[in-house]
Tab-separated table of C-alpha atoms and ligand atoms in Angstrom:
chain	number	residue	atom	x	y	z
A	1	MET	CA	282.106	96.096	118.516
A	2	SER	CA	279.231	94.457	116.673
A	3	GLN	CA	276.920	96.712	114.715
A	4	SER	CA	273.410	96.214	113.424
A	5	VAL	CA	270.606	98.173	111.798
A	6	ILE	CA	266.935	97.889	112.660
A	7	LEU	CA	264.342	98.210	109.921
A	8	THR	CA	260.745	98.973	110.900
A	9	ASP	CA	257.732	98.225	108.695
A	10	SER	CA	255.646	101.425	108.940
A	11	HIS	CA	252.519	99.435	108.106
A	12	ASN	CA	252.413	96.947	110.973
A	13	ARG	CA	255.348	98.202	113.121
A	14	THR	CA	257.180	94.863	112.912
A	15	GLN	CA	260.942	95.169	113.068
A	16	VAL	CA	263.909	93.208	111.866
A	17	GLU	CA	267.445	93.609	113.176
A	18	MET	CA	270.198	92.992	110.655
A	19	PRO	CA	273.883	92.584	111.443
A	20	VAL	CA	276.274	94.939	109.661
A	21	ILE	CA	279.392	93.042	108.573
A	22	ASP	CA	282.128	94.867	106.638
A	23	GLY	CA	279.701	97.708	105.989
A	24	ALA	CA	277.076	95.392	104.496
A	25	ILE	CA	273.829	93.792	105.609
A	26	PRO	CA	273.092	90.222	104.505
A	27	ALA	CA	270.329	90.965	101.984
A	28	LYS	CA	268.576	87.701	102.859
A	29	SER	CA	267.746	89.031	106.316
A	30	LEU	CA	265.414	91.562	104.633
A	31	GLN	CA	263.120	88.622	103.923
A	32	LYS	CA	262.223	88.448	107.601
A	33	LEU	CA	260.105	91.576	107.127
A	34	ARG	CA	256.813	90.360	105.680
A	35	VAL	CA	255.715	93.352	103.634
A	36	THR	CA	252.963	92.145	101.296
A	37	GLN	CA	249.479	90.876	102.000
A	38	ASP	CA	250.436	87.339	101.079
A	39	GLY	CA	253.374	87.551	103.496
A	40	ALA	CA	256.215	87.745	100.966
A	41	GLY	CA	259.509	88.976	102.399
A	42	LEU	CA	261.140	92.336	101.648
A	43	VAL	CA	263.381	92.403	98.562
A	44	SER	CA	265.957	95.030	97.586
A	45	TYR	CA	265.546	96.617	94.134
A	46	ASP	CA	268.924	97.385	92.579
A	47	PRO	CA	269.100	97.618	88.770
A	48	GLY	CA	272.694	97.301	87.564
A	49	TYR	CA	273.790	96.164	91.073
A	50	GLN	CA	274.607	99.751	92.026
A	51	ASN	CA	274.639	98.953	95.731
A	52	THR	CA	274.869	95.181	95.909
A	53	ALA	CA	277.966	93.175	96.824
A	54	PRO	CA	277.550	89.662	95.363
A	55	ALA	CA	280.858	88.481	96.787
A	56	ILE	CA	283.443	88.798	99.496
A	57	SER	CA	286.667	89.147	97.534
A	58	SER	CA	290.357	89.476	98.401
A	59	ILE	CA	291.662	90.228	94.926
A	60	THR	CA	291.368	93.921	94.074
A	61	MET	CA	290.577	96.976	96.180
A	62	ILE	CA	289.329	100.250	94.718
A	63	ASP	CA	288.840	103.452	96.698
A	64	GLY	CA	286.729	105.354	94.181
A	65	MET	CA	286.757	108.673	96.033
A	66	ALA	CA	290.543	108.664	96.493
A	67	GLY	CA	291.227	107.265	93.000
A	68	LYS	CA	293.175	104.333	94.458
A	69	LEU	CA	293.583	100.814	93.022
A	70	LEU	CA	295.377	97.882	94.678
A	71	TYR	CA	295.902	94.324	93.401
A	72	ARG	CA	296.194	92.049	96.459
A	73	GLY	CA	297.344	95.122	98.396
A	74	TYR	CA	299.957	96.356	95.921
A	75	PRO	CA	299.387	99.823	94.385
A	76	ILE	CA	298.821	99.759	90.651
A	77	GLU	CA	301.370	102.565	90.191
A	78	VAL	CA	304.122	100.339	91.648
A	79	LEU	CA	303.129	97.189	89.757
A	80	ALA	CA	302.911	99.087	86.453
A	81	VAL	CA	306.566	100.119	86.758
A	82	GLU	CA	308.224	97.357	88.781
A	83	SER	CA	306.434	94.213	87.676
A	84	ASN	CA	305.527	92.301	84.537
A	85	TYR	CA	302.178	91.010	83.361
A	86	LEU	CA	302.785	87.314	84.089
A	87	GLU	CA	303.921	88.112	87.616
A	88	VAL	CA	300.774	90.203	88.143
A	89	ALA	CA	298.660	87.338	86.751
A	90	PHE	CA	300.308	85.036	89.317
A	91	LEU	CA	299.645	87.548	92.090
A	92	LEU	CA	295.980	87.890	91.162
A	93	ASN	CA	295.437	84.143	90.877
A	94	ASN	CA	297.527	82.989	93.849
A	95	GLY	CA	297.279	85.842	96.321
A	96	GLU	CA	301.027	86.504	96.706
A	97	LEU	CA	303.921	87.540	94.506
A	98	PRO	CA	305.831	84.448	93.309
A	99	SER	CA	309.280	83.377	94.474
A	100	THR	CA	311.848	83.119	91.667
A	101	ALA	CA	311.210	79.362	91.429
A	102	ALA	CA	307.419	79.765	91.470
A	103	ALA	CA	307.596	82.475	88.802
A	104	ALA	CA	309.681	80.177	86.571
A	105	ARG	CA	307.235	77.270	87.060
A	106	TRP	CA	304.250	79.534	86.325
A	107	ARG	CA	305.885	80.758	83.128
A	108	GLU	CA	306.800	77.219	82.038
A	109	GLU	CA	303.337	75.804	82.701
A	110	ILE	CA	301.652	78.614	80.786
A	111	GLN	CA	304.043	78.116	77.902
A	112	ALA	CA	303.566	74.339	77.988
A	113	HIS	CA	299.797	74.781	77.620
A	114	ALA	CA	299.935	77.494	74.936
A	115	THR	CA	299.482	75.322	71.849
A	116	VAL	CA	296.234	76.175	70.104
A	117	ASP	CA	294.372	73.341	68.394
A	118	PRO	CA	294.416	73.747	64.563
A	119	PHE	CA	290.597	73.531	64.626
A	120	ILE	CA	290.520	76.898	66.435
A	121	VAL	CA	292.850	78.467	63.861
A	122	ASP	CA	290.622	77.081	61.070
A	123	LEU	CA	287.557	78.464	62.839
A	124	ILE	CA	289.153	81.924	63.040
A	125	ARG	CA	290.039	81.757	59.349
A	126	SER	CA	286.466	80.812	58.444
A	127	PHE	CA	285.243	84.285	59.461
A	128	PRO	CA	285.019	87.118	56.914
A	129	ARG	CA	288.192	89.209	57.113
A	130	ASP	CA	286.229	92.265	58.239
A	131	ALA	CA	284.356	90.430	61.025
A	132	HIS	CA	284.760	92.248	64.335
A	133	PRO	CA	287.676	90.667	66.260
A	134	MET	CA	285.657	90.587	69.486
A	135	GLY	CA	282.927	88.534	67.817
A	136	ILE	CA	285.560	86.066	66.608
A	137	LEU	CA	287.142	85.898	70.065
A	138	ILE	CA	283.795	85.042	71.670
A	139	SER	CA	283.326	82.198	69.172
A	140	ALA	CA	286.893	80.937	69.574
A	141	LEU	CA	286.532	80.720	73.354
A	142	GLY	CA	283.222	78.873	73.074
A	143	ALA	CA	284.849	76.429	70.641
A	144	MET	CA	287.872	75.918	72.933
A	145	GLY	CA	285.488	74.687	75.634
A	146	THR	CA	284.552	71.739	73.395
A	147	LEU	CA	288.184	70.588	73.224
A	148	TYR	CA	288.729	70.054	76.942
A	149	PRO	CA	285.880	67.989	78.449
A	150	GLU	CA	287.792	67.788	81.760
A	151	ALA	CA	287.225	71.551	82.148
A	152	LYS	CA	283.694	70.760	83.312
A	153	GLU	CA	285.174	69.403	86.565
A	154	VAL	CA	285.197	72.897	87.989
A	155	LEU	CA	285.305	71.737	91.617
A	156	ASP	CA	288.612	69.945	91.085
A	157	SER	CA	291.395	72.430	91.841
A	158	ASP	CA	294.007	70.555	89.737
A	159	VAL	CA	291.715	70.607	86.713
A	160	ARG	CA	291.005	74.277	87.336
A	161	ARG	CA	294.695	75.107	87.457
A	162	ARG	CA	295.268	73.415	84.088
A	163	GLN	CA	292.515	75.500	82.496
A	164	VAL	CA	294.110	78.648	83.933
A	165	TYR	CA	297.414	77.690	82.255
A	166	ARG	CA	295.609	76.903	78.996
A	167	LEU	CA	293.562	80.073	78.918
A	168	LEU	CA	296.466	82.345	79.824
A	169	GLY	CA	298.743	80.517	77.386
A	170	GLN	CA	296.372	80.250	74.448
A	171	LEU	CA	294.476	83.513	74.601
A	172	PRO	CA	297.282	85.693	73.164
A	173	VAL	CA	297.920	83.074	70.475
A	174	VAL	CA	294.230	83.006	69.537
A	175	ALA	CA	294.167	86.817	69.575
A	176	ALA	CA	297.252	86.925	67.347
A	177	HIS	CA	295.585	84.627	64.802
A	178	ILE	CA	292.473	86.842	64.875
A	179	TYR	CA	294.583	89.927	64.156
A	180	CYS	CA	296.569	88.249	61.378
A	181	HIS	CA	293.415	86.905	59.747
A	182	GLY	CA	291.958	90.430	59.665
A	183	GLN	CA	295.163	91.754	58.122
A	184	GLY	CA	295.442	88.918	55.611
A	185	ILE	CA	298.897	87.906	56.878
A	186	GLU	CA	300.353	84.724	58.367
A	187	ALA	CA	301.002	84.786	62.099
A	188	GLU	CA	304.699	84.498	62.966
A	189	GLU	CA	305.665	81.331	64.873
A	190	PRO	CA	306.034	81.880	68.641
A	191	LYS	CA	309.532	81.466	70.086
A	192	ALA	CA	310.045	79.731	73.405
A	193	ASP	CA	312.299	82.321	75.034
A	194	ASP	CA	310.573	85.488	73.883
A	195	GLY	CA	308.357	85.915	76.931
A	196	TYR	CA	304.596	86.290	77.169
A	197	ILE	CA	304.184	89.761	75.690
A	198	GLY	CA	307.199	89.314	73.399
A	199	ASN	CA	305.700	86.198	71.846
A	200	PHE	CA	302.336	87.802	71.306
A	201	LEU	CA	303.992	90.781	69.638
A	202	ARG	CA	306.217	88.486	67.588
A	203	MET	CA	303.129	86.602	66.312
A	204	VAL	CA	301.434	89.857	65.242
A	205	ARG	CA	304.753	91.070	63.755
A	206	ASN	CA	304.894	93.922	66.278
A	207	PHE	CA	301.847	95.412	64.552
A	208	GLY	CA	304.143	96.496	61.733
A	209	LEU	CA	306.648	98.390	63.925
A	210	GLU	CA	310.122	97.112	63.375
A	211	THR	CA	313.002	99.433	64.195
A	212	ALA	CA	315.411	98.611	67.024
A	213	GLU	CA	313.919	101.504	68.947
A	214	GLU	CA	310.275	100.680	68.325
A	215	VAL	CA	310.231	97.020	69.334
A	216	PRO	CA	311.371	97.447	72.986
A	217	ALA	CA	309.082	100.484	73.302
A	218	ILE	CA	305.995	98.593	72.160
A	219	ARG	CA	306.869	95.679	74.500
A	220	ALA	CA	307.243	97.981	77.486
A	221	ALA	CA	304.044	99.852	76.678
A	222	MET	CA	302.068	96.643	76.206
A	223	ASN	CA	303.402	95.194	79.457
A	224	CYS	CA	302.287	98.306	81.330
A	225	LEU	CA	298.874	98.415	79.618
A	226	PHE	CA	298.286	94.709	80.306
A	227	ILE	CA	299.050	95.219	84.011
A	228	LEU	CA	296.722	98.219	84.225
A	229	HIS	CA	293.904	96.205	82.622
A	230	ALA	CA	294.490	92.938	84.514
A	231	ASP	CA	291.690	93.261	87.071
A	232	HIS	CA	289.098	95.688	88.350
A	233	GLU	CA	287.007	93.804	90.926
A	234	GLN	CA	283.287	93.328	90.199
A	235	ASN	CA	283.112	95.103	86.833
A	236	CYS	CA	280.562	94.108	84.191
A	237	SER	CA	282.643	91.424	82.443
A	238	THR	CA	283.930	89.922	85.700
A	239	THR	CA	280.353	89.812	86.936
A	240	ALA	CA	279.460	87.971	83.711
A	241	MET	CA	282.341	85.516	84.293
A	242	ARG	CA	281.215	84.948	87.869
A	243	SER	CA	277.543	84.643	86.946
A	244	ILE	CA	278.147	82.083	84.214
A	245	GLY	CA	280.755	80.318	86.342
A	246	SER	CA	278.234	80.080	89.186
A	247	SER	CA	276.257	77.531	87.151
A	248	HIS	CA	279.488	75.453	86.994
A	249	ALA	CA	279.891	76.072	83.268
A	250	ASP	CA	283.449	75.447	82.064
A	251	PRO	CA	285.801	78.484	82.158
A	252	TYR	CA	286.025	78.770	78.356
A	253	SER	CA	282.242	79.267	78.119
A	254	SER	CA	282.321	81.599	81.112
A	255	MET	CA	285.109	83.616	79.526
A	256	ALA	CA	283.246	83.786	76.199
A	257	GLY	CA	280.452	85.484	78.208
A	258	ALA	CA	282.932	87.794	79.913
A	259	VAL	CA	284.380	88.802	76.536
A	260	ALA	CA	280.851	89.481	75.258
A	261	ALA	CA	280.240	91.789	78.230
A	262	LEU	CA	283.582	93.512	77.651
A	263	TYR	CA	282.673	94.105	73.990
A	264	GLY	CA	279.947	96.611	74.935
A	265	PRO	CA	280.806	100.321	74.450
A	266	LEU	CA	279.827	101.164	78.022
A	267	HIS	CA	282.539	98.754	79.234
A	268	GLY	CA	285.748	97.681	77.425
A	269	GLY	CA	284.403	98.605	74.011
A	270	ALA	CA	284.767	102.223	75.128
A	271	ASN	CA	288.451	102.252	74.032
A	272	GLU	CA	287.354	101.755	70.426
A	273	ALA	CA	284.399	104.128	70.892
A	274	VAL	CA	286.732	106.908	72.162
A	275	LEU	CA	288.742	106.742	68.941
A	276	ARG	CA	285.578	106.833	66.830
A	277	MET	CA	284.381	109.825	68.898
A	278	LEU	CA	287.683	111.689	68.411
A	279	GLU	CA	287.456	111.015	64.675
A	280	GLU	CA	283.937	112.441	64.685
A	281	ILE	CA	284.944	115.574	66.639
A	282	GLU	CA	287.874	116.093	64.234
A	283	SER	CA	289.446	119.248	65.684
A	284	VAL	CA	289.918	121.208	68.904
A	285	ASP	CA	287.540	123.951	67.763
A	286	GLN	CA	284.699	121.383	67.664
A	287	VAL	CA	285.202	120.325	71.310
A	288	GLU	CA	282.813	122.798	72.933
A	289	GLY	CA	280.080	122.043	70.414
A	290	PHE	CA	280.466	118.296	71.011
A	291	LEU	CA	280.360	118.707	74.786
A	292	GLN	CA	277.210	120.785	74.452
A	293	ARG	CA	275.654	117.825	72.629
A	294	VAL	CA	276.731	115.601	75.537
A	295	ILE	CA	275.108	117.994	78.007
A	296	ASN	CA	271.953	117.959	75.859
A	297	ARG	CA	272.079	114.147	76.133
A	298	GLU	CA	272.519	113.685	72.401
A	299	ALA	CA	275.856	111.882	72.895
A	300	LEU	CA	278.005	110.304	75.609
A	301	LEU	CA	281.521	111.472	76.317
A	302	MET	CA	283.139	108.074	75.794
A	303	GLY	CA	286.025	107.221	78.125
A	304	PHE	CA	284.541	109.409	80.843
A	305	GLY	CA	282.656	108.406	83.973
A	306	HIS	CA	282.815	105.310	86.096
A	307	ARG	CA	280.511	103.445	88.443
A	308	VAL	CA	283.150	103.349	91.188
A	309	TYR	CA	285.608	106.195	90.532
A	310	LYS	CA	284.291	109.594	91.506
A	311	ASN	CA	287.784	110.967	91.019
A	312	MET	CA	290.469	110.511	88.380
A	313	ASP	CA	290.845	106.826	87.452
A	314	PRO	CA	294.495	106.126	88.452
A	315	ARG	CA	294.874	103.963	85.348
A	316	ALA	CA	293.966	106.938	83.134
A	317	THR	CA	296.675	109.046	84.814
A	318	LEU	CA	299.279	106.336	84.183
A	319	ILE	CA	298.160	105.732	80.596
A	320	LYS	CA	298.313	109.452	79.809
A	321	THR	CA	301.956	109.520	80.948
A	322	LEU	CA	302.671	106.314	79.060
A	323	ALA	CA	301.287	107.891	75.872
A	324	TYR	CA	304.065	110.482	75.849
A	325	SER	CA	306.797	107.880	76.287
A	326	VAL	CA	305.335	105.886	73.370
A	327	PHE	CA	305.170	109.041	71.229
A	328	GLU	CA	308.899	109.608	71.785
A	329	VAL	CA	309.428	106.545	69.634
A	330	THR	CA	306.425	106.474	67.318
A	331	GLY	CA	305.935	110.210	66.907
A	332	ALA	CA	302.971	111.958	68.512
A	333	ASN	CA	299.434	110.957	67.716
A	334	PRO	CA	297.712	114.284	66.927
A	335	LYS	CA	294.569	112.925	68.640
A	336	ILE	CA	296.302	113.490	71.988
A	337	ASP	CA	295.813	117.255	71.661
A	338	LEU	CA	292.158	116.750	70.904
A	339	ALA	CA	291.756	114.365	73.855
A	340	LEU	CA	293.535	116.797	76.195
A	341	ALA	CA	291.310	119.657	75.055
A	342	LEU	CA	288.258	117.463	75.536
A	343	GLU	CA	289.362	116.449	79.033
A	344	GLN	CA	290.262	119.974	80.144
A	345	THR	CA	287.109	121.554	78.744
A	346	ALA	CA	284.861	118.840	80.219
A	347	LEU	CA	286.507	119.036	83.661
A	348	GLY	CA	285.801	122.783	83.686
A	349	MET	CA	282.086	122.334	82.961
A	350	GLU	CA	279.419	122.201	85.650
A	351	TYR	CA	277.720	119.143	84.063
A	352	PHE	CA	280.814	116.946	84.522
A	353	GLN	CA	281.828	118.449	87.887
A	354	ALA	CA	278.388	117.939	89.428
A	355	ARG	CA	278.353	114.290	88.374
A	356	ARG	CA	282.010	113.730	89.266
A	357	LEU	CA	282.842	112.473	85.773
A	358	TYR	CA	286.557	112.010	85.044
A	359	PRO	CA	288.553	110.185	82.347
A	360	ASN	CA	288.570	106.420	82.833
A	361	VAL	CA	291.008	103.718	81.671
A	362	ASP	CA	289.661	103.830	78.125
A	363	PHE	CA	290.092	107.551	77.471
A	364	TYR	CA	293.783	107.529	76.511
A	365	SER	CA	294.532	103.851	75.759
A	366	GLY	CA	293.170	103.952	72.184
A	367	ILE	CA	295.410	106.910	71.393
A	368	ILE	CA	298.439	104.791	72.308
A	369	TYR	CA	297.157	101.803	70.364
A	370	GLN	CA	296.578	103.989	67.323
A	371	ALA	CA	300.113	105.423	67.573
A	372	LEU	CA	301.357	101.813	67.591
A	373	GLY	CA	299.493	101.211	64.331
A	374	ILE	CA	296.846	98.899	65.796
A	375	PRO	CA	293.401	98.949	64.142
A	376	ALA	CA	290.613	100.376	66.321
A	377	ASP	CA	288.423	97.263	66.286
A	378	TYR	CA	291.283	95.310	67.894
A	379	TYR	CA	291.704	97.526	70.998
A	380	THR	CA	289.128	95.678	73.088
A	381	VAL	CA	290.761	92.336	72.254
A	382	LEU	CA	293.947	93.650	73.896
A	383	PHE	CA	291.897	94.631	76.933
A	384	GLY	CA	290.444	91.095	76.981
A	385	ILE	CA	293.811	89.300	76.851
A	386	ALA	CA	294.951	91.378	79.818
A	387	ARG	CA	291.711	91.028	81.817
A	388	ALA	CA	291.810	87.216	81.502
A	389	ALA	CA	294.091	87.120	84.561
A	390	GLY	CA	291.456	88.863	86.660
A	391	TRP	CA	288.531	86.886	85.236
A	392	LEU	CA	290.288	83.632	86.128
A	393	ALA	CA	291.200	84.832	89.613
A	394	HIS	CA	287.551	85.714	90.292
A	395	TRP	CA	286.294	82.473	88.756
A	396	GLN	CA	288.535	80.470	91.091
A	397	GLU	CA	287.798	82.584	94.142
A	398	GLN	CA	284.092	82.086	93.631
A	399	LEU	CA	284.350	78.313	93.243
A	400	GLU	CA	286.391	78.110	96.428
A	401	ASP	CA	283.895	80.184	98.421
A	402	PRO	CA	281.354	77.933	100.197
A	403	ALA	CA	278.946	80.886	100.572
A	404	GLN	CA	278.547	81.263	96.801
A	405	LYS	CA	275.412	80.052	95.061
A	406	ILE	CA	274.179	79.999	91.492
A	407	ALA	CA	273.560	83.614	90.405
A	408	ARG	CA	269.828	83.961	90.372
A	409	PRO	CA	268.493	87.390	91.356
A	410	LYS	CA	264.900	88.305	92.166
A	411	GLN	CA	262.596	90.480	90.110
A	412	ILE	CA	259.696	92.770	90.840
A	413	TYR	CA	256.862	91.527	88.687
A	414	ARG	CA	254.539	94.137	87.168
A	415	GLY	CA	253.033	92.035	84.376
A	416	PRO	CA	249.413	90.868	84.123
A	417	ASP	CA	247.828	88.550	86.696
A	418	GLU	CA	246.785	85.095	85.600
A	419	ARG	CA	244.335	85.334	82.694
A	420	ALA	CA	242.490	83.090	80.281
A	421	PHE	CA	244.082	82.219	76.943
A	422	VAL	CA	241.992	83.164	73.900
A	423	PRO	CA	242.636	81.036	70.770
A	424	LEU	CA	243.891	82.944	67.698
A	425	GLU	CA	240.646	82.643	65.704
A	426	GLN	CA	238.654	84.230	68.553
A	427	ARG	CA	240.904	87.286	69.011
B	1	LIG	N1	278.980	111.229	79.283
B	1	LIG	C1	277.921	112.006	79.654
B	1	LIG	N2	277.218	111.839	80.784
B	1	LIG	C2	277.592	110.816	81.575
B	1	LIG	C3	278.675	109.982	81.270
B	1	LIG	C4	279.384	110.222	80.068
B	1	LIG	N3	280.413	109.461	79.713
B	1	LIG	N4	278.813	109.046	82.242
B	1	LIG	C5	277.847	109.300	83.126
B	1	LIG	N5	277.106	110.380	82.740
B	1	LIG	C6	276.000	111.003	83.469
B	1	LIG	C7	274.716	110.179	83.333
B	1	LIG	O1	273.942	110.619	82.237
B	1	LIG	C8	274.070	110.476	84.662
B	1	LIG	O2	273.491	111.758	84.619
B	1	LIG	P1	272.076	112.040	85.355
B	1	LIG	O3	272.276	111.617	86.783
B	1	LIG	O4	271.831	113.486	85.165
B	1	LIG	O5	271.077	111.163	84.641
B	1	LIG	C9	275.232	110.551	85.647
B	1	LIG	O6	276.347	110.965	84.847
B	1	LIG	C10	275.561	109.233	86.326
B	1	LIG	O7	275.845	108.289	85.319
B	1	LIG	P2	275.291	106.814	85.306
B	1	LIG	O8	275.074	106.392	83.886
B	1	LIG	O9	274.135	106.665	86.243
B	1	LIG	O10	276.535	106.055	85.912
B	1	LIG	P3	276.808	104.532	85.859
B	1	LIG	O11	277.659	104.233	87.023
B	1	LIG	O12	275.543	103.744	85.725
B	1	LIG	O13	277.612	104.322	84.486
B	1	LIG	C11	279.402	104.284	82.937
B	1	LIG	C12	278.999	104.253	84.421
B	1	LIG	C13	278.630	103.194	82.172
B	1	LIG	C14	280.878	103.976	82.812
B	1	LIG	C15	279.078	105.679	82.352
B	1	LIG	O14	279.840	106.657	83.029
B	1	LIG	C16	279.329	105.758	80.856
B	1	LIG	O15	278.439	105.417	80.072
B	1	LIG	N6	280.554	106.196	80.427
B	1	LIG	C17	280.893	106.256	79.007
B	1	LIG	C18	281.336	104.882	78.522
B	1	LIG	C19	282.692	104.490	79.086
B	1	LIG	O16	283.657	105.251	79.023
B	1	LIG	N7	282.779	103.258	79.584
B	1	LIG	C20	284.016	102.711	80.112
B	1	LIG	C21	283.978	102.612	81.601
B	1	LIG	S1	285.469	101.935	82.254
B	1	LIG	C22	285.365	100.309	81.866
B	1	LIG	O17	284.313	99.723	81.906
B	1	LIG	C23	286.548	99.588	81.471
């Protein structure tokens, strides 16, 4: 049965009827209500897109109240255990799980396009060793865009597919060089049969872990973490990717923008910020005092809260469990006790209950990364390598959607009316 809503202008009693499709009204139909004296149409005001759907998407579904997350219909809990990152990347980008033959082709194509131009390695090495890895990654992606002029042909699906192979293939290699540069070590050569995650870990020398027990454990943990971070529908960085991509910029430039958005501490940068926060809190007996500062709005509880989840983020639940399996091999990270105390105390406080604030994906991931010996400023790079699969899926979906337009929102102007310019000497 079709549904519509009717909006009445209380000033002149004119009405506009708007169809409701999939729980949404087409915002453009608001324009039919002429609400100002000069006859301008009604606009919706929505800072931070809190209630605006810029796209119809078939990639990822989140039920924020139930704490549920599906990639193309498959529950994240199942994928995290049963699948591997490259298969999930295929699923996100192609809509279905691959057949054995398709999975092999996907893997081969990504591997065949994984060679990074020496110019990019030189660029990475030109940065100071203590430069933030996310800043270097943004620059490297921008520079990669200059190497592949064909990438500008964004409406050509064959060209697009090649850039997907290149970005998925080269991103971990670029990230490995960034890590090694920061550590002052040479990246290990990749090996053809070591797999996607295996090769990345080989290049970064398994972040210094080396025993027969540690290496498989770090691979398994990284595979799981990459799957959990692979997509999250219209989040801030994906919105950046889609916005930049909507101007038909090449995907390297669009992804540089997405990485920049991810860098922020309110988004992916929160995994690093959580570790810094735990270092600042120091011990369990400081937890209550810190949370009181949060309640007084002197600090944010990093790794808590989410625009969509008003329940436990299912990724946080899985990562918390994963932490213990990593600790069996690496030894426990004492920060886990502090994080648990912080979570339990916060969840018992009225401030967090009333606002439905729960741990998000970033609350426990840094604790795992730290146990694996990874430096804190590198955590968000790992998030970025994993999220590339989702960014690319959204970039392609948008370019294939005839309803999409260049991202160009409205504003409500409250500045001065037209006025006369006064030359400097007369002011
Ligand atoms: N600590 C303290 N208070 C918080 C927190 C937090 N982490 N998160 C939200 N709140 C409060 C806000 O102050 C606000 O209170 P008020 O209504 O009394 O003013 C209320 O909860 C609603 O929060 P908003 O900021 O309006 O929620 P929004 O959806 O805009 O922001 C965000 C979501 C950015 C994730 C926010 O919860 C936050 O800053 N969290 C900490 C940073 C973080 O962990 N980011 C990672 C998110 S997951 C990801 O992006 C990968």
